[in-house]
């Protein structure tokens, strides 16, 4: 695992965007061989998306031959609802770049058969040749996508019932009304993410410090599902200084020295 420590959220977001852009450009994607990008939602990746949009607007990056697969979507929330992840992605990213609508894949939380929808999603990823780079955020309890504490570390795309903690945390997007927050979601599994060629996780803020400590310094555990990235062949965690508050001094200095070329 590679850990990048940046001073603040803006610099963390720029480092992550620079890396993603470099990987897309390096791949030189074509219609026949597109670059497959996994996409998260939430507050953490907003800066990353803004930086990628800047690169597109500056003519440095095109998404014409990029195919995206989103991590998750709420169940029984209309796609046009302002808090659906369809709305989130189009409002904050897709509407501002040159991606083709047919290249965007987001789980359908209103499908008549949710299990079939999840199975079809996994099949679509496989048919595309797998995901080249899966971007992700992490929750304060260490969850990745909606793989909350206790989730299987080999799980695939499936229906998940959300924990009370997640419902409470997400209520801020629903005017603080817990009754309005969907109680289920469709989500890729930890196994789905682990199958990607690369994973890039962004982690910011003091409220994510315990999660980062478990991801970087702790044991692999189904109670902190993002810790499974320790086992990935090419995983990068990009974080800001406040997220490092729970790391040991030795671990913090190790990763700084490693990136400076001192190790």
Coordinates of C-alpha atoms in Angstrom, one line a residue:
X1 CA 0.0 0.0 0.0
X2 CA 1.2 3.5 -0.9
X3 CA 0.2 6.3 1.4
X4 CA 0.3 10.0 0.3
X5 CA 0.1 12.6 3.0
X6 CA -0.8 16.1 1.8
X7 CA -1.2 19.2 4.0
X8 CA -4.8 19.9 3.4
X9 CA -7.9 18.8 1.5
X10 CA -7.3 20.9 -1.6
X11 CA -3.8 19.5 -2.1
X12 CA -5.0 16.0 -1.4
X13 CA -7.7 16.4 -4.1
X14 CA -5.2 17.8 -6.6
X15 CA -2.7 15.0 -6.0
X16 CA -5.5 12.4 -6.5
X17 CA -6.8 14.1 -9.7
X18 CA -3.3 14.4 -11.1
X19 CA -2.8 10.7 -10.6
X20 CA -6.1 9.7 -12.1
X21 CA -5.5 12.0 -15.1
X22 CA -2.0 10.6 -15.6
X23 CA -3.4 7.0 -15.6
X24 CA -6.1 7.9 -18.2
X25 CA -3.6 9.7 -20.5
X26 CA -1.1 6.9 -20.2
X27 CA -3.6 4.4 -21.2
X28 CA -4.4 6.4 -24.3
X29 CA -8.0 4.9 -24.4
X30 CA -9.9 4.3 -27.7
X31 CA -13.5 3.4 -28.4
X32 CA -12.4 -0.2 -28.8
X33 CA -10.3 -0.2 -25.6
X34 CA -11.7 2.4 -23.2
X35 CA -10.3 3.2 -19.7
X36 CA -12.7 1.8 -17.0
X37 CA -13.0 4.1 -14.0
X38 CA -14.7 3.3 -10.8
X39 CA -16.5 6.3 -9.2
X40 CA -17.5 7.1 -5.6
X41 CA -20.0 9.6 -4.2
X42 CA -19.9 11.6 -0.9
X43 CA -18.1 14.7 0.2
X44 CA -14.6 13.4 0.1
X45 CA -14.3 13.0 -3.7
X46 CA -15.9 16.4 -4.6
X47 CA -12.5 18.1 -4.7
X48 CA -11.1 15.3 -6.8
X49 CA -14.0 15.7 -9.3
X50 CA -13.5 19.5 -9.4
X51 CA -9.9 19.1 -10.2
X52 CA -10.6 16.6 -13.0
X53 CA -13.2 19.0 -14.4
X54 CA -10.5 21.7 -14.5
X55 CA -8.3 19.5 -16.5
X56 CA -11.0 18.8 -19.0
X57 CA -11.8 22.5 -19.3
X58 CA -8.2 23.3 -19.8
X59 CA -8.0 20.7 -22.7
X60 CA -5.6 18.5 -20.8
X61 CA -7.9 15.5 -20.4
X62 CA -10.8 13.9 -22.3
X63 CA -13.4 11.4 -21.0
X64 CA -14.7 10.5 -24.5
X65 CA -13.2 7.0 -24.2
X66 CA -13.7 6.5 -20.4
X67 CA -16.3 4.1 -19.1
X68 CA -17.4 4.6 -15.5
X69 CA -19.0 2.3 -12.9
X70 CA -20.3 3.9 -9.8
X71 CA -20.0 2.3 -6.4
X72 CA -23.5 2.4 -5.1
X73 CA -27.1 3.8 -5.2
X74 CA -30.0 4.1 -2.8
X75 CA -32.9 1.7 -3.1
X76 CA -36.3 3.2 -3.9
X77 CA -35.1 6.7 -4.4
X78 CA -36.1 8.2 -7.8
X79 CA -33.1 8.8 -10.0
X80 CA -34.2 12.5 -10.4
X81 CA -34.2 13.0 -6.6
X82 CA -31.5 15.5 -5.6
X83 CA -29.9 13.1 -3.2
X84 CA -29.8 10.1 -5.5
X85 CA -26.3 9.1 -6.6
X86 CA -27.4 9.5 -10.2
X87 CA -28.1 13.2 -9.5
X88 CA -24.9 13.5 -7.5
X89 CA -22.7 12.2 -10.3
X90 CA -24.4 14.2 -13.1
X91 CA -24.5 17.4 -11.0
X92 CA -21.0 17.2 -9.7
X93 CA -19.0 15.5 -12.5
X94 CA -20.6 14.0 -15.6
X95 CA -22.4 17.1 -16.8
X96 CA -19.2 19.1 -16.8
X97 CA -17.1 16.7 -18.9
X98 CA -17.3 15.1 -22.3
X99 CA -18.2 11.6 -21.2
X100 CA -20.8 9.8 -23.3
X101 CA -24.0 9.0 -21.5
X102 CA -23.9 5.4 -22.7
X103 CA -20.5 4.9 -21.0
X104 CA -21.9 5.8 -17.6
X105 CA -23.0 2.8 -15.4
X106 CA -24.9 3.5 -12.1
X107 CA -26.8 0.8 -10.3
X108 CA -30.6 1.1 -10.6
X109 CA -32.1 1.2 -7.1
X110 CA -35.6 1.1 -8.6
X111 CA -35.1 -2.1 -10.6
X112 CA -38.0 -4.6 -10.3
X113 CA -35.5 -7.4 -9.3
X114 CA -32.6 -5.9 -7.3
X115 CA -30.7 -9.2 -7.1
X116 CA -30.8 -9.5 -10.8
X117 CA -29.7 -5.9 -11.1
X118 CA -26.6 -6.5 -8.9
X119 CA -25.7 -9.7 -10.9
X120 CA -26.0 -7.8 -14.2
X121 CA -23.8 -5.1 -12.9
X122 CA -21.0 -7.5 -12.0
X123 CA -21.4 -9.1 -15.4
X124 CA -21.1 -5.7 -17.1
X125 CA -17.9 -5.0 -15.3
X126 CA -16.5 -8.3 -16.3
X127 CA -17.7 -7.9 -19.9
X128 CA -15.9 -4.5 -20.0
X129 CA -12.6 -6.3 -19.0
X130 CA -12.6 -5.2 -15.4
X131 CA -12.0 -1.8 -13.8
X132 CA -8.7 -0.2 -14.4
X133 CA -8.8 2.3 -11.5
X134 CA -11.4 2.3 -8.8
X135 CA -11.6 5.6 -6.9
X136 CA -13.1 5.6 -3.5
X137 CA -13.8 7.4 -0.2
X138 CA -14.1 6.0 3.3
X139 CA -16.5 6.5 6.1
X140 CA -15.6 7.3 9.7
X141 CA -16.2 3.7 10.6
X142 CA -13.9 2.5 7.8
X143 CA -16.6 1.4 5.3
X144 CA -15.9 1.4 1.6
X145 CA -18.9 2.0 -0.6
X146 CA -21.8 0.7 1.5
X147 CA -19.7 -2.2 2.8
X148 CA -20.3 -1.3 6.4
X149 CA -18.7 -3.0 9.5
X150 CA -19.3 -6.7 9.4
X151 CA -19.5 -7.0 5.6
X152 CA -17.7 -9.9 3.9
X153 CA -14.3 -9.0 2.6
X154 CA -15.0 -11.1 -0.6
X155 CA -18.4 -9.7 -1.2
X156 CA -19.7 -8.8 -4.7
X157 CA -22.4 -6.3 -5.8
X158 CA -25.5 -6.8 -3.7
X159 CA -28.4 -5.3 -1.7
X160 CA -27.3 -3.9 1.7
X161 CA -29.4 -2.8 4.6
X162 CA -27.8 0.4 6.0
X163 CA -26.7 0.6 9.6
X164 CA -28.3 3.1 12.0
X165 CA -24.9 5.0 12.1
X166 CA -25.0 5.4 8.3
X167 CA -28.6 6.5 8.3
X168 CA -27.9 9.1 10.9
X169 CA -24.8 10.3 9.1
X170 CA -26.7 10.6 5.8
X171 CA -29.6 12.3 7.3
X172 CA -27.7 15.6 6.8
X173 CA -28.6 15.3 3.1
X174 CA -32.3 14.8 3.9
X175 CA -32.9 17.9 6.2
X176 CA -31.9 15.9 9.2
X177 CA -35.1 13.7 8.9
X178 CA -34.1 10.1 9.5
X179 CA -37.5 8.9 8.1
X180 CA -36.5 10.3 4.7
X181 CA -33.2 8.4 4.4
X182 CA -33.4 5.2 2.4
X183 CA -32.8 2.1 4.6
X184 CA -31.2 0.0 1.8
X185 CA -28.7 0.5 -1.0
X186 CA -27.2 -1.4 -3.9
X187 CA -23.4 -1.5 -3.6
X188 CA -20.4 -3.0 -5.1
X189 CA -18.7 -5.5 -2.8
X190 CA -15.2 -5.4 -1.3
X191 CA -14.4 -8.2 -3.7
X192 CA -15.6 -6.0 -6.6
X193 CA -13.2 -3.3 -5.6
X194 CA -10.3 -5.7 -4.9
X195 CA -10.7 -7.0 -8.5
X196 CA -9.8 -3.6 -9.9
X197 CA -6.3 -3.2 -11.3
X198 CA -5.7 -0.2 -9.1
X199 CA -7.6 1.4 -6.2
X200 CA -7.2 5.0 -5.1
X201 CA -8.8 6.0 -1.8
X202 CA -9.2 9.6 -0.6
X203 CA -9.4 10.2 3.2
X204 CA -9.7 13.6 4.8
X205 CA -10.5 15.2 8.1
X206 CA -10.0 14.4 11.7
X207 CA -13.3 12.5 11.8
X208 CA -11.7 10.0 9.5
X209 CA -8.6 9.6 11.6
X210 CA -9.6 6.4 13.3
X211 CA -10.6 4.9 10.0
X212 CA -7.2 5.8 8.5
X213 CA -5.4 4.3 11.4
X214 CA -7.2 1.0 11.0
X215 CA -6.7 1.0 7.2
X216 CA -3.0 1.8 7.3
X217 CA -1.8 0.6 10.7
X218 CA -4.3 -1.9 11.9
X219 CA -5.1 -5.5 11.0
X220 CA -7.3 -6.5 8.1
X221 CA -10.7 -6.8 9.5
X222 CA -14.3 -7.1 8.3
X223 CA -15.2 -4.5 11.0
X224 CA -13.1 -1.9 9.1
X225 CA -13.8 -3.0 5.5
X226 CA -11.4 -0.6 3.8
X227 CA -8.6 -2.2 5.6
X228 CA -8.8 -5.0 3.0
X229 CA -6.9 -2.6 0.7
X230 CA -3.7 -3.7 2.6
X231 CA -4.1 -6.9 0.5
X232 CA -4.4 -5.2 -2.9
X233 CA -1.5 -5.4 -5.3
X234 CA -1.7 -1.7 -6.1
X235 CA -3.6 0.5 -3.6
X236 CA -3.0 4.1 -2.9
X237 CA -4.4 6.1 0.0
X238 CA -4.3 9.9 -0.3
X239 CA -5.0 11.7 2.9
X240 CA -4.7 15.1 4.5
X241 CA -2.9 16.0 7.7
X242 CA -6.0 16.0 10.0
X243 CA -6.8 12.4 8.9
X244 CA -3.4 11.4 10.2
X245 CA -4.1 12.3 13.8
X246 CA -4.4 8.7 15.0
X247 CA -1.4 7.3 13.2
X248 CA 1.7 6.5 15.2
X249 CA 4.6 8.9 14.8
X250 CA 6.7 6.0 13.3
X251 CA 4.0 5.2 10.7
X252 CA 3.5 8.9 9.8
X253 CA 7.2 9.5 9.3
X254 CA 7.7 6.2 7.4
X255 CA 5.2 7.2 4.7
X256 CA 6.6 10.8 4.5
X257 CA 10.1 9.5 4.1
X258 CA 9.1 6.9 1.6
X259 CA 7.6 9.5 -0.7
X260 CA 10.6 11.8 -0.3
X261 CA 12.8 8.9 -1.4
X262 CA 14.6 8.5 1.9
X263 CA 13.7 4.8 2.1

